[in-house]
Amino acid sequence: EAIVSIDGFAALYEQRTGKTWVTGAVLEVEKDITKDVLLIGPLTNLESTWGKFLAEKLPWYSVHRDLESFKKDKSEHRILLLNYEAVTPLLKKLRRLKWDRCVYDEGQRLKNRASRSSRDAGLLAASCKRRLVLTGTPIDGNPRDLWAILRFVAPYVFGTRWKDFENEYLEEPKLDMKKK
């Protein structure tokens, strides 16, 4: 209910706790309003996890692994499954489409704000009506890691420019080097 009630949501669940099933439930509940879905994840589990799950549990979605077959398909419910590395060369084309739901699986890959994947996600956010990030490990030790994830999930919260966030929310430590 929380995920479908707002436009952007980060599902920060522990590993192996059913993020795939939660996403499936969201897509089923949103069936009337979610027609076109962009799902981005690691290459290693796109077919073994997502392809298999979607075919079995959400058969009304036609699932595509390339943008051209996705665009040619005129069915009512379509999902484009891409791995992180495939997004960059397609970014301009992906941004021209209007996605009802964009999902990033293993969203911890977005936490490095300067990485290509993180910047791509930040640019894609405007093309997605509703955004969802799935991760079991959002922070490795520094809460700053969340900014890049939120740049995609909810860009209106902390903004889309790191410098603005840094100026507003981060404070340089004041160290007195004369003290021991």
PDB file of C-alpha atoms in Angstrom:
ATOM      1  CA  GLU A   1       0.000   0.000   0.000  1.00  0.00           C
ATOM      2  CA  ALA A   2       2.821   2.412   0.804  1.00  0.00           C
ATOM      3  CA  ILE A   3       4.547   1.832  -2.525  1.00  0.00           C
ATOM      4  CA  VAL A   4       1.447   2.408  -4.655  1.00  0.00           C
ATOM      5  CA  SER A   5       0.372   5.450  -2.634  1.00  0.00           C
ATOM      6  CA  ILE A   6       3.296   7.663  -3.678  1.00  0.00           C
ATOM      7  CA  ASP A   7       5.286   8.317  -6.847  1.00  0.00           C
ATOM      8  CA  GLY A   8       8.704   7.355  -5.513  1.00  0.00           C
ATOM      9  CA  PHE A   9       9.619   4.603  -3.079  1.00  0.00           C
ATOM     10  CA  ALA A  10      12.820   2.902  -1.965  1.00  0.00           C
ATOM     11  CA  ALA A  11      12.210  -0.628  -0.689  1.00  0.00           C
ATOM     12  CA  LEU A  12      15.132  -1.054   1.689  1.00  0.00           C
ATOM     13  CA  TYR A  13      14.480  -4.640   2.659  1.00  0.00           C
ATOM     14  CA  GLU A  14      17.009  -7.088   3.980  1.00  0.00           C
ATOM     15  CA  GLN A  15      18.520  -9.396   1.434  1.00  0.00           C
ATOM     16  CA  ARG A  16      16.449 -12.442   0.473  1.00  0.00           C
ATOM     17  CA  THR A  17      13.197 -11.029   1.921  1.00  0.00           C
ATOM     18  CA  GLY A  18      11.046 -10.932  -1.185  1.00  0.00           C
ATOM     19  CA  LYS A  19      11.648  -7.645  -3.019  1.00  0.00           C
ATOM     20  CA  THR A  20      10.795  -9.402  -6.289  1.00  0.00           C
ATOM     21  CA  TRP A  21       7.468 -10.559  -4.843  1.00  0.00           C
ATOM     22  CA  VAL A  22       6.719  -7.081  -3.495  1.00  0.00           C
ATOM     23  CA  THR A  23       7.355  -5.627  -6.941  1.00  0.00           C
ATOM     24  CA  GLY A  24       5.071  -8.252  -8.477  1.00  0.00           C
ATOM     25  CA  ALA A  25       2.341  -7.318  -5.997  1.00  0.00           C
ATOM     26  CA  VAL A  26       2.746  -3.637  -6.872  1.00  0.00           C
ATOM     27  CA  LEU A  27       2.444  -4.357 -10.595  1.00  0.00           C
ATOM     28  CA  GLU A  28      -0.631  -6.490  -9.995  1.00  0.00           C
ATOM     29  CA  VAL A  29      -2.331  -3.832  -7.855  1.00  0.00           C
ATOM     30  CA  GLU A  30      -1.439  -1.166 -10.432  1.00  0.00           C
ATOM     31  CA  LYS A  31      -2.551  -3.292 -13.387  1.00  0.00           C
ATOM     32  CA  ASP A  32      -5.123  -0.706 -14.512  1.00  0.00           C
ATOM     33  CA  ILE A  33      -2.666   2.198 -14.482  1.00  0.00           C
ATOM     34  CA  THR A  34       0.725   0.588 -15.081  1.00  0.00           C
ATOM     35  CA  LYS A  35       1.023  -0.347 -18.726  1.00  0.00           C
ATOM     36  CA  ASP A  36       4.674   0.343 -19.577  1.00  0.00           C
ATOM     37  CA  VAL A  37       7.377  -0.686 -17.120  1.00  0.00           C
ATOM     38  CA  LEU A  38      11.130  -0.207 -17.291  1.00  0.00           C
ATOM     39  CA  LEU A  39      12.918  -2.641 -15.005  1.00  0.00           C
ATOM     40  CA  ILE A  40      16.682  -2.294 -14.635  1.00  0.00           C
ATOM     41  CA  GLY A  41      18.829  -4.765 -12.780  1.00  0.00           C
ATOM     42  CA  PRO A  42      22.059  -6.729 -12.830  1.00  0.00           C
ATOM     43  CA  LEU A  43      22.591  -8.872 -15.909  1.00  0.00           C
ATOM     44  CA  THR A  44      23.117 -11.945 -13.737  1.00  0.00           C
ATOM     45  CA  ASN A  45      19.517 -12.130 -12.546  1.00  0.00           C
ATOM     46  CA  LEU A  46      17.398 -10.517 -15.266  1.00  0.00           C
ATOM     47  CA  GLU A  47      16.399 -13.838 -16.804  1.00  0.00           C
ATOM     48  CA  SER A  48      16.830 -16.176 -13.847  1.00  0.00           C
ATOM     49  CA  THR A  49      14.874 -13.994 -11.436  1.00  0.00           C
ATOM     50  CA  TRP A  50      12.827 -11.399 -13.307  1.00  0.00           C
ATOM     51  CA  GLY A  51      12.110 -13.134 -16.617  1.00  0.00           C
ATOM     52  CA  LYS A  52      11.019 -16.306 -14.885  1.00  0.00           C
ATOM     53  CA  PHE A  53       8.999 -14.514 -12.189  1.00  0.00           C
ATOM     54  CA  LEU A  54       7.170 -12.221 -14.606  1.00  0.00           C
ATOM     55  CA  ALA A  55       6.292 -15.031 -17.017  1.00  0.00           C
ATOM     56  CA  GLU A  56       4.930 -17.166 -14.201  1.00  0.00           C
ATOM     57  CA  LYS A  57       3.226 -14.609 -11.937  1.00  0.00           C
ATOM     58  CA  LEU A  58       2.290 -11.710 -14.230  1.00  0.00           C
ATOM     59  CA  PRO A  59       1.580 -13.328 -17.604  1.00  0.00           C
ATOM     60  CA  TRP A  60      -0.468 -10.369 -18.870  1.00  0.00           C
ATOM     61  CA  TYR A  61       2.801  -8.433 -19.284  1.00  0.00           C
ATOM     62  CA  SER A  62       4.795  -9.007 -22.437  1.00  0.00           C
ATOM     63  CA  VAL A  63       8.436  -8.994 -21.398  1.00  0.00           C
ATOM     64  CA  HIS A  64      11.146  -7.631 -23.686  1.00  0.00           C
ATOM     65  CA  ARG A  65      14.919  -7.617 -23.489  1.00  0.00           C
ATOM     66  CA  ASP A  66      15.516  -4.987 -26.175  1.00  0.00           C
ATOM     67  CA  LEU A  67      14.015  -1.575 -26.860  1.00  0.00           C
ATOM     68  CA  GLU A  68      13.097  -2.237 -30.500  1.00  0.00           C
ATOM     69  CA  SER A  69      10.889  -5.263 -29.745  1.00  0.00           C
ATOM     70  CA  PHE A  70       9.350  -3.323 -26.844  1.00  0.00           C
ATOM     71  CA  LYS A  71       8.420  -0.414 -29.131  1.00  0.00           C
ATOM     72  CA  LYS A  72       6.995  -2.703 -31.836  1.00  0.00           C
ATOM     73  CA  ASP A  73       4.781  -4.540 -29.342  1.00  0.00           C
ATOM     74  CA  LYS A  74       1.303  -3.001 -29.236  1.00  0.00           C
ATOM     75  CA  SER A  75      -0.015  -5.046 -26.312  1.00  0.00           C
ATOM     76  CA  GLU A  76      -1.544  -3.237 -23.363  1.00  0.00           C
ATOM     77  CA  HIS A  77       1.009  -4.273 -20.722  1.00  0.00           C
ATOM     78  CA  ARG A  78       4.724  -4.250 -21.547  1.00  0.00           C
ATOM     79  CA  ILE A  79       7.914  -4.580 -19.522  1.00  0.00           C
ATOM     80  CA  LEU A  80      11.383  -3.752 -20.779  1.00  0.00           C
ATOM     81  CA  LEU A  81      14.085  -5.621 -18.839  1.00  0.00           C
ATOM     82  CA  LEU A  82      17.527  -4.033 -19.113  1.00  0.00           C
ATOM     83  CA  ASN A  83      20.781  -4.495 -17.309  1.00  0.00           C
ATOM     84  CA  TYR A  84      22.571  -1.447 -15.904  1.00  0.00           C
ATOM     85  CA  GLU A  85      25.160  -1.336 -18.663  1.00  0.00           C
ATOM     86  CA  ALA A  86      22.537  -1.410 -21.436  1.00  0.00           C
ATOM     87  CA  VAL A  87      20.893   1.809 -20.207  1.00  0.00           C
ATOM     88  CA  THR A  88      23.667   4.261 -21.124  1.00  0.00           C
ATOM     89  CA  PRO A  89      23.655   3.737 -24.917  1.00  0.00           C
ATOM     90  CA  LEU A  90      19.828   3.816 -24.912  1.00  0.00           C
ATOM     91  CA  LEU A  91      19.391   6.706 -22.478  1.00  0.00           C
ATOM     92  CA  LYS A  92      18.164   9.330 -24.968  1.00  0.00           C
ATOM     93  CA  LYS A  93      15.599   6.926 -26.440  1.00  0.00           C
ATOM     94  CA  LEU A  94      14.473   5.721 -23.003  1.00  0.00           C
ATOM     95  CA  ARG A  95      13.979   9.298 -21.824  1.00  0.00           C
ATOM     96  CA  ARG A  96      11.677  10.052 -24.792  1.00  0.00           C
ATOM     97  CA  LEU A  97       9.248   7.361 -23.630  1.00  0.00           C
ATOM     98  CA  LYS A  98       6.818   7.866 -20.785  1.00  0.00           C
ATOM     99  CA  TRP A  99       7.102   5.031 -18.292  1.00  0.00           C
ATOM    100  CA  ASP A 100       4.268   4.244 -15.916  1.00  0.00           C
ATOM    101  CA  ARG A 101       6.680   2.545 -13.494  1.00  0.00           C
ATOM    102  CA  CYS A 102      10.487   2.390 -13.403  1.00  0.00           C
ATOM    103  CA  VAL A 103      12.138  -0.144 -11.124  1.00  0.00           C
ATOM    104  CA  TYR A 104      15.804  -0.403 -10.221  1.00  0.00           C
ATOM    105  CA  ASP A 105      16.720  -3.762  -8.732  1.00  0.00           C
ATOM    106  CA  GLU A 106      19.870  -3.876  -6.587  1.00  0.00           C
ATOM    107  CA  GLY A 107      19.599  -0.107  -6.243  1.00  0.00           C
ATOM    108  CA  GLN A 108      22.756   0.113  -4.136  1.00  0.00           C
ATOM    109  CA  ARG A 109      24.484   0.401  -7.507  1.00  0.00           C
ATOM    110  CA  LEU A 110      23.061   3.954  -7.691  1.00  0.00           C
ATOM    111  CA  LYS A 111      24.641   5.211  -4.461  1.00  0.00           C
ATOM    112  CA  ASN A 112      27.864   6.454  -6.053  1.00  0.00           C
ATOM    113  CA  ARG A 113      26.550   9.783  -7.320  1.00  0.00           C
ATOM    114  CA  ALA A 114      29.268  10.096  -9.960  1.00  0.00           C
ATOM    115  CA  SER A 115      28.799   6.636 -11.472  1.00  0.00           C
ATOM    116  CA  ARG A 116      27.295   6.343 -14.940  1.00  0.00           C
ATOM    117  CA  SER A 117      24.417   4.200 -13.623  1.00  0.00           C
ATOM    118  CA  SER A 118      23.563   6.741 -10.941  1.00  0.00           C
ATOM    119  CA  ARG A 119      23.629   9.666 -13.352  1.00  0.00           C
ATOM    120  CA  ASP A 120      21.525   7.709 -15.864  1.00  0.00           C
ATOM    121  CA  ALA A 121      18.935   6.998 -13.170  1.00  0.00           C
ATOM    122  CA  GLY A 122      18.840  10.665 -12.201  1.00  0.00           C
ATOM    123  CA  LEU A 123      18.151  11.620 -15.811  1.00  0.00           C
ATOM    124  CA  LEU A 124      15.512   8.893 -16.261  1.00  0.00           C
ATOM    125  CA  ALA A 125      13.520   9.967 -13.206  1.00  0.00           C
ATOM    126  CA  ALA A 126      11.621  12.673 -15.098  1.00  0.00           C
ATOM    127  CA  SER A 127      10.358  10.111 -17.642  1.00  0.00           C
ATOM    128  CA  CYS A 128       8.881   7.848 -14.950  1.00  0.00           C
ATOM    129  CA  LYS A 129       5.474   8.513 -13.392  1.00  0.00           C
ATOM    130  CA  ARG A 130       6.307   6.209 -10.479  1.00  0.00           C
ATOM    131  CA  ARG A 131       9.732   5.081  -9.350  1.00  0.00           C
ATOM    132  CA  LEU A 132      10.835   2.140  -7.199  1.00  0.00           C
ATOM    133  CA  VAL A 133      14.292   1.156  -5.987  1.00  0.00           C
ATOM    134  CA  LEU A 134      14.887  -2.276  -4.477  1.00  0.00           C
ATOM    135  CA  THR A 135      17.942  -2.923  -2.332  1.00  0.00           C
ATOM    136  CA  GLY A 136      19.060  -4.885   0.679  1.00  0.00           C
ATOM    137  CA  THR A 137      22.195  -2.773   1.185  1.00  0.00           C
ATOM    138  CA  PRO A 138      21.496   0.945   0.609  1.00  0.00           C
ATOM    139  CA  ILE A 139      24.379   2.239   2.742  1.00  0.00           C
ATOM    140  CA  ASP A 140      27.859   0.827   3.242  1.00  0.00           C
ATOM    141  CA  GLY A 141      28.698   3.235   6.009  1.00  0.00           C
ATOM    142  CA  ASN A 142      28.015   6.776   4.891  1.00  0.00           C
ATOM    143  CA  PRO A 143      24.483   8.210   4.934  1.00  0.00           C
ATOM    144  CA  ARG A 144      25.516  10.409   1.983  1.00  0.00           C
ATOM    145  CA  ASP A 145      25.071   7.277  -0.150  1.00  0.00           C
ATOM    146  CA  LEU A 146      21.302   7.744   0.059  1.00  0.00           C
ATOM    147  CA  TRP A 147      21.335  11.062  -1.799  1.00  0.00           C
ATOM    148  CA  ALA A 148      22.054   9.452  -5.171  1.00  0.00           C
ATOM    149  CA  ILE A 149      19.339   6.854  -4.648  1.00  0.00           C
ATOM    150  CA  LEU A 150      16.859   9.577  -3.670  1.00  0.00           C
ATOM    151  CA  ARG A 151      17.853  11.615  -6.739  1.00  0.00           C
ATOM    152  CA  PHE A 152      16.009   8.918  -8.699  1.00  0.00           C
ATOM    153  CA  VAL A 153      13.278   7.957  -6.207  1.00  0.00           C
ATOM    154  CA  ALA A 154      12.207  11.410  -5.049  1.00  0.00           C
ATOM    155  CA  PRO A 155      14.209  14.163  -6.767  1.00  0.00           C
ATOM    156  CA  TYR A 156      12.045  16.839  -5.140  1.00  0.00           C
ATOM    157  CA  VAL A 157      13.242  15.900  -1.623  1.00  0.00           C
ATOM    158  CA  PHE A 158      16.963  16.764  -1.784  1.00  0.00           C
ATOM    159  CA  GLY A 159      17.217  18.016  -5.349  1.00  0.00           C
ATOM    160  CA  THR A 160      19.091  16.675  -8.325  1.00  0.00           C
ATOM    161  CA  ARG A 161      22.386  18.562  -7.919  1.00  0.00           C
ATOM    162  CA  TRP A 162      24.926  17.314  -5.403  1.00  0.00           C
ATOM    163  CA  LYS A 163      26.390  20.782  -4.857  1.00  0.00           C
ATOM    164  CA  ASP A 164      22.994  22.154  -3.802  1.00  0.00           C
ATOM    165  CA  PHE A 165      22.511  19.244  -1.391  1.00  0.00           C
ATOM    166  CA  GLU A 166      26.038  19.630  -0.026  1.00  0.00           C
ATOM    167  CA  ASN A 167      25.613  23.371   0.552  1.00  0.00           C
ATOM    168  CA  GLU A 168      22.245  22.941   2.238  1.00  0.00           C
ATOM    169  CA  TYR A 169      22.704  19.832   4.355  1.00  0.00           C
ATOM    170  CA  LEU A 170      26.372  18.999   4.823  1.00  0.00           C
ATOM    171  CA  GLU A 171      28.601  20.870   7.196  1.00  0.00           C
ATOM    172  CA  GLU A 172      32.364  20.915   7.036  1.00  0.00           C
ATOM    173  CA  PRO A 173      33.864  19.689  10.289  1.00  0.00           C
ATOM    174  CA  LYS A 174      35.549  22.440  12.257  1.00  0.00           C
ATOM    175  CA  LEU A 175      38.728  21.073  13.710  1.00  0.00           C
ATOM    176  CA  ASP A 176      40.928  22.956  16.101  1.00  0.00           C
ATOM    177  CA  MET A 177      44.358  21.667  15.198  1.00  0.00           C
ATOM    178  CA  LYS A 178      45.873  23.351  18.279  1.00  0.00           C
ATOM    179  CA  LYS A 179      43.955  21.014  20.578  1.00  0.00           C
ATOM    180  CA  LYS A 180      45.316  17.569  21.242  1.00  0.00           C
TER     181      LYS A 180
END
